[in-house]
CSV table of C-alpha atoms in Angstrom, one decimal:
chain,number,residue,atom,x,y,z
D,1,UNK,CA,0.9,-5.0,1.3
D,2,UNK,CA,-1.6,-7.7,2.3
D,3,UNK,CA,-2.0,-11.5,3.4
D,4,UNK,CA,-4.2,-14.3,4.2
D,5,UNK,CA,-3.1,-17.0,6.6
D,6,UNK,CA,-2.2,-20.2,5.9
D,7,UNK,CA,-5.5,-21.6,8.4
D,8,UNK,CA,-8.1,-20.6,6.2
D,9,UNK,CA,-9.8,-22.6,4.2
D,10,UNK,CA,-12.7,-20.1,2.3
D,11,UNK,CA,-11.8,-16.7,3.6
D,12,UNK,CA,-11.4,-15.5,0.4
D,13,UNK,CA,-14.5,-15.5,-1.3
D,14,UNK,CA,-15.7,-13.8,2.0
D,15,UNK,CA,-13.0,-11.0,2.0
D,16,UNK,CA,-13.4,-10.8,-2.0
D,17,UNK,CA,-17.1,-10.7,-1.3
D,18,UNK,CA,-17.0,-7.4,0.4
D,19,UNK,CA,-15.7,-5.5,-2.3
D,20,UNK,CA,-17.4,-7.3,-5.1
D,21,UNK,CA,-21.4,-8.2,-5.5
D,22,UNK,CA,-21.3,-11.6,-5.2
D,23,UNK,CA,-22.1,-12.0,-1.5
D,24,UNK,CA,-26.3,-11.0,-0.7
D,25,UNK,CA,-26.6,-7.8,-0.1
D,26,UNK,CA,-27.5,-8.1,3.9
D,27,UNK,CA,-24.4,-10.3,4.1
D,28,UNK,CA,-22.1,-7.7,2.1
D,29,UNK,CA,-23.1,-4.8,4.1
D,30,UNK,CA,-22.3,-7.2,7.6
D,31,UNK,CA,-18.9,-8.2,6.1
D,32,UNK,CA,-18.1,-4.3,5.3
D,33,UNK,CA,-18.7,-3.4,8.5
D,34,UNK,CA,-17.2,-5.6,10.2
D,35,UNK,CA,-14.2,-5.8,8.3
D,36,UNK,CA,-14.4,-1.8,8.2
D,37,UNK,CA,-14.5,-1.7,12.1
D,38,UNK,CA,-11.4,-4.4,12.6
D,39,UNK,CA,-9.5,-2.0,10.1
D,40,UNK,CA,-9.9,1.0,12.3
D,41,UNK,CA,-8.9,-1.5,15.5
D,42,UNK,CA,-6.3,-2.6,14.3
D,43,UNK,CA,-4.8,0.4,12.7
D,44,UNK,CA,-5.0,2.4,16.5
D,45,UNK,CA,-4.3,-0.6,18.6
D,46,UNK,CA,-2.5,-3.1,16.2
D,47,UNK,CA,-3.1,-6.7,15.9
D,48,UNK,CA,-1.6,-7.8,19.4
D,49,UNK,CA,-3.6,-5.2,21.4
D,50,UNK,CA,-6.6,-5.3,19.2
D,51,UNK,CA,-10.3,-7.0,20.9
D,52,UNK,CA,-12.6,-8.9,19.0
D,53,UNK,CA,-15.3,-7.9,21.4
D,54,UNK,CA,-14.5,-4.3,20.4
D,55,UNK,CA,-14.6,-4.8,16.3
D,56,UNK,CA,-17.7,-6.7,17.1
D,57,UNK,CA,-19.4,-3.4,19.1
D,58,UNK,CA,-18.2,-0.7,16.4
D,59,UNK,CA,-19.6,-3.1,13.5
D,60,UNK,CA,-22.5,-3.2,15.2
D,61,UNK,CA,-22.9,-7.3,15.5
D,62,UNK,CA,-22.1,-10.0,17.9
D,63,UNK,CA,-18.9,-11.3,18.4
D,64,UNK,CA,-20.0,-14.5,17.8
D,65,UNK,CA,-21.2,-13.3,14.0
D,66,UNK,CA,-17.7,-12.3,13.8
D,67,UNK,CA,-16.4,-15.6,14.0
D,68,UNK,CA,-19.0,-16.9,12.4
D,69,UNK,CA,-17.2,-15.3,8.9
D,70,UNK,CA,-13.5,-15.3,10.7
D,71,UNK,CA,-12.2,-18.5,12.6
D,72,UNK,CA,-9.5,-16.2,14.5
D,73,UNK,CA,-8.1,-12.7,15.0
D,74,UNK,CA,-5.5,-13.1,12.3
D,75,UNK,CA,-7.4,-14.4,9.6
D,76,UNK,CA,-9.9,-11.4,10.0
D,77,UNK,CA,-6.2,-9.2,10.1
D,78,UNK,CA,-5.1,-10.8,7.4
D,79,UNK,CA,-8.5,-9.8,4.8
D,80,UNK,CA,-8.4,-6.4,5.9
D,81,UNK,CA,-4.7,-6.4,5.2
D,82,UNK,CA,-5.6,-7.9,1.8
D,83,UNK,CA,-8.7,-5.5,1.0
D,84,UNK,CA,-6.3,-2.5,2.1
D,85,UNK,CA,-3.9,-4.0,-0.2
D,86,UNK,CA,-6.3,-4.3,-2.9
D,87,UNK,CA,-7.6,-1.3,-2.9
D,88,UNK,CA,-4.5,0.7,-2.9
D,89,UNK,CA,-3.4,-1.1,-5.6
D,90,UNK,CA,-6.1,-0.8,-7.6
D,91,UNK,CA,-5.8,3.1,-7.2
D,92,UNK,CA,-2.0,3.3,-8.3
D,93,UNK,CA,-3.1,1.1,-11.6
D,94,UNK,CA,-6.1,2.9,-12.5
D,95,UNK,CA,-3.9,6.3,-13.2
D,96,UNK,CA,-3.3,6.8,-17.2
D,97,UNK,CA,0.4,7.6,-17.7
D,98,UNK,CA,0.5,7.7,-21.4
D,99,UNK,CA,-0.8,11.1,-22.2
D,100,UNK,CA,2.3,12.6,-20.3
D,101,UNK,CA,5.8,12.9,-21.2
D,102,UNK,CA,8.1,10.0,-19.8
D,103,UNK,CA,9.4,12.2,-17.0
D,104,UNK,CA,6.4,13.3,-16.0
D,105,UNK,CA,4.7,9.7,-16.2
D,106,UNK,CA,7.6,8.6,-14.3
D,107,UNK,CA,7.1,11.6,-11.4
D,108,UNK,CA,2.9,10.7,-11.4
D,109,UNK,CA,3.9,7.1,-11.0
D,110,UNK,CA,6.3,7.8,-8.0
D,111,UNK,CA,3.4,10.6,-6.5
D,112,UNK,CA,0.3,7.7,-6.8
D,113,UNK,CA,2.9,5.2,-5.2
D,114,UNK,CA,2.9,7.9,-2.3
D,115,UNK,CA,-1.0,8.7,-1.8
D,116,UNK,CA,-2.1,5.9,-0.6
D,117,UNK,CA,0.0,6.7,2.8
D,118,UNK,CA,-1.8,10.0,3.3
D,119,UNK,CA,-3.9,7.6,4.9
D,120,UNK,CA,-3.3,7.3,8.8
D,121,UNK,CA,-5.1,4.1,8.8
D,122,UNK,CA,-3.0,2.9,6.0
D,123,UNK,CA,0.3,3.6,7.1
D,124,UNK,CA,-0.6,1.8,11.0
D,125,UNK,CA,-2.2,-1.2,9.1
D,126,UNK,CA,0.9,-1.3,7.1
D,127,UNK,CA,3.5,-0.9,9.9
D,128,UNK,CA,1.4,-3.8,11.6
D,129,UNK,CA,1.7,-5.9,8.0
D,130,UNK,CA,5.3,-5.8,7.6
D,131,UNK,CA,5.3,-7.3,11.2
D,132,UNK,CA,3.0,-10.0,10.3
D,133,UNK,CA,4.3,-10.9,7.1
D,134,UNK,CA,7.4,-12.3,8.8
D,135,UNK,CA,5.4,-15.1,10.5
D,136,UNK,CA,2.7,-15.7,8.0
D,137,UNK,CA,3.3,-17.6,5.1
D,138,UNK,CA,0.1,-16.2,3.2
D,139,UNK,CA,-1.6,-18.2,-0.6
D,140,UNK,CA,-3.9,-15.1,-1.2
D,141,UNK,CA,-2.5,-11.9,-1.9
D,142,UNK,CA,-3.5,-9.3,-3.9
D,143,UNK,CA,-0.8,-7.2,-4.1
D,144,UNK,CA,1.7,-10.3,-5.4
D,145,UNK,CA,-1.6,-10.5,-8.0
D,146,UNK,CA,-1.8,-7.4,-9.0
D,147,UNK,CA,2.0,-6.6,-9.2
D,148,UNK,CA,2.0,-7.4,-13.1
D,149,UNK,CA,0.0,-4.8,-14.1
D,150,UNK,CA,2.2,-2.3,-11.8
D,151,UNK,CA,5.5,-3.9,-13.5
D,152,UNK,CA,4.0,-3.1,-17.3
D,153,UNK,CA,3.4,0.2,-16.1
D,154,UNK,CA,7.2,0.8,-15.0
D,155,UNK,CA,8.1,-0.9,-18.3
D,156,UNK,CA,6.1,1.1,-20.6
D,157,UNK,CA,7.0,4.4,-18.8
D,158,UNK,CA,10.7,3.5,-18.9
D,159,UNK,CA,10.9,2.2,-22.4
D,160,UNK,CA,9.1,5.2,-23.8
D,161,UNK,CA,12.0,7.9,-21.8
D,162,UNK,CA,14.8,5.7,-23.5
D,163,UNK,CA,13.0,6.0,-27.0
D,164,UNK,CA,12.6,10.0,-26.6
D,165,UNK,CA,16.2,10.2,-25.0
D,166,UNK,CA,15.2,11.0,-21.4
D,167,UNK,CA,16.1,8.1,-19.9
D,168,UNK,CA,19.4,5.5,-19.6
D,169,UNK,CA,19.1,2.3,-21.6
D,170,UNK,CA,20.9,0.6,-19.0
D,171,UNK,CA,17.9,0.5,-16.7
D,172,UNK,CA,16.4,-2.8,-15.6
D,173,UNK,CA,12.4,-2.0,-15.1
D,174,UNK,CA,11.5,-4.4,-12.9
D,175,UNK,CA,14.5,-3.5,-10.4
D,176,UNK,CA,13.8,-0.1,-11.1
D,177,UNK,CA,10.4,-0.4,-9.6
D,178,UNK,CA,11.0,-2.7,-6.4
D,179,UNK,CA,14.0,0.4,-5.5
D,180,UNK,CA,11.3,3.2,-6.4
D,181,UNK,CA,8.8,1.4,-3.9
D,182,UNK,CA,11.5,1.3,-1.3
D,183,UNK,CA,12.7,4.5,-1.9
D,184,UNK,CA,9.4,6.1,-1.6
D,185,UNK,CA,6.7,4.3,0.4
D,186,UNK,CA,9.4,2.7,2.4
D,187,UNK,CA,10.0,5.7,5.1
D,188,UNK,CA,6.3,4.9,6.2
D,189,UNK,CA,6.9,1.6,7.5
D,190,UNK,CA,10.3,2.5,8.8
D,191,UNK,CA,9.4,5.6,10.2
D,192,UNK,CA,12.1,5.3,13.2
D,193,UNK,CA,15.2,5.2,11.0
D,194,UNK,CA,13.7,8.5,8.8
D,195,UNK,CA,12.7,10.4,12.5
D,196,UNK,CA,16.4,9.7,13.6
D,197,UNK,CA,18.2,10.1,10.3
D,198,UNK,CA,16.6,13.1,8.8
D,199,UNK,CA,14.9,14.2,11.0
D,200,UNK,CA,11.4,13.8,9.7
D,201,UNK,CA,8.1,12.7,10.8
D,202,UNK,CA,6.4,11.4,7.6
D,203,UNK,CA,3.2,11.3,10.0
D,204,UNK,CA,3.5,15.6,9.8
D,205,UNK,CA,2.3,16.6,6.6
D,206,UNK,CA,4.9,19.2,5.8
D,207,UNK,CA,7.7,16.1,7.2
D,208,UNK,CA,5.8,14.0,4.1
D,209,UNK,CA,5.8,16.2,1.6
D,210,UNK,CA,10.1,17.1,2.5
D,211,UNK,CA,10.2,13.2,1.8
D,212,UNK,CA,7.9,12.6,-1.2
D,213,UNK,CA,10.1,15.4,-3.0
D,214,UNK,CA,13.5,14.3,-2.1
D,215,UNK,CA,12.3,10.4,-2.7
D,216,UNK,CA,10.9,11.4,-5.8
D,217,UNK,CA,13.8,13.2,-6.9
D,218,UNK,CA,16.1,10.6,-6.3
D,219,UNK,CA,14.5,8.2,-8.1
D,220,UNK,CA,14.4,10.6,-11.6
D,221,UNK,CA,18.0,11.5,-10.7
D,222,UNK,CA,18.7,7.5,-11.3
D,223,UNK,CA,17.2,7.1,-14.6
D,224,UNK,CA,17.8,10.1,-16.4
D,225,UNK,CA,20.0,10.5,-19.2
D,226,UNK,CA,21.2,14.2,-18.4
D,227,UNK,CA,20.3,14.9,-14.8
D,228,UNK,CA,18.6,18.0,-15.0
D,229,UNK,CA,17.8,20.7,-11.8
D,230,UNK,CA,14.1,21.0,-12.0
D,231,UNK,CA,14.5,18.3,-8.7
D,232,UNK,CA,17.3,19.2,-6.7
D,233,UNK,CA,18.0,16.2,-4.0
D,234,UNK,CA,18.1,19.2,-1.4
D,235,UNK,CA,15.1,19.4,1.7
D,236,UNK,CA,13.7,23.0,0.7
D,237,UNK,CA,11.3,22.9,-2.6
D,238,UNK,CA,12.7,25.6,-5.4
């Protein structure tokens, strides 16, 4: 999900320093805080509308300190987009998918894509990111780092369904992936076409949960061998 601007020259070992204990502890606990305070700003106000003076108040520092650590608006946007990014990431990869069957490693894999959203914060920021990403031209990113890891995961999954017989052969992994992240996480970023197309509000919970089992569903529907009915592609749950 997340970027760092071109303009920076060392922001990040500062925005790595925050989740990591590399930084001094005094200087960690400023650089949370801060960057922990622009999050919430920007997620309720979004980067246009958002006011240095007021991420400096919440974090408890001056705004000079801010800048002090961030030469501009967007680059501190752009680490919190990149921490948000990080940590999501980092969540979805830490989930062990080999003790289930495919289909169900496939349906946890699909779910943990979908969690991170539950998070209001998350989904602003990431409506805001998609935005951003359009003008930015970013070298530090780590979801584009981390994305390896995710694409074994999808591999793995997908070539132990077509050993057992669950799932098509004819199944490219990594495509398979980038069309399960659209199909999924997708309706949070483009929340306007899934209000005036379905009729859902993936902000209500019970909206969410319509999508996450149709999306889900949909994506099983395209790699199994035998389509089964345990996920019909209908709104109600059975």
């Amino acid at each position: 999900m997340a970027d760092l601007p071109d303009t920076r020259n060392n922001l990040a070992p500062r925005c790595a320093d925050t989740a990591t204990a590399k930084a001094p502890p005094n200087k960690r606990d400023t650089l949370r805080r801060i960057t922990g305070a622009a999050r919430r700003e920007f997620a309720a106000r979004g980067l246009a509308d958002a006011r240095v003076d007021d991420i400096a108040q919440a974090a408890g520092v001056t705004k000079q300190l801010v800048y002090h650590y961030f030469r501009s608006k967007e680059e501190l946007f752009g680490c919190v987009l990149d921490e948000s990014s990080a940590q999501a990431m980092a969540t979805l990869l830490e989930h062990d998918l080999d003790h289930l069957s495919p289909r169900e490693a496939l349906r946890a894999l699909l779910d943990n894509m979908l969690r991170p959203y539950h998070d209001g914060e998350l989904r602003a920021l990431a409506q805001e990111g998609i935005r951003y990403h359009e003008s930015h031209t970013t070298p530090r990113n780590s979801f584009t780092g981390m994305a390896p890891q995710l694409n074994e995961k999808m591999r793995t999954t997908l070539a132990r369904g077509v050993a057992s017989g669950d799932f098509r052969a004819d199944v490219d992994a990594d495509m398979l992936l980038a069309m399960a992240a659209l199909a999924t996480t997708s309706a949070y970023v483009n929340r306007y076409t899934v209000a005036t197309l379905a009729a859902l509000d993936v902000a209500d919970a019970a909206d969410a949960e319509t999508w996450r089992r149709f999306a889900v569903a949909f994506v099983l529907a395209a790699v199994e061998r035998e389509r089964g009915t345990l996920d019909p592609l209908t709104r109600a749950a059975r």
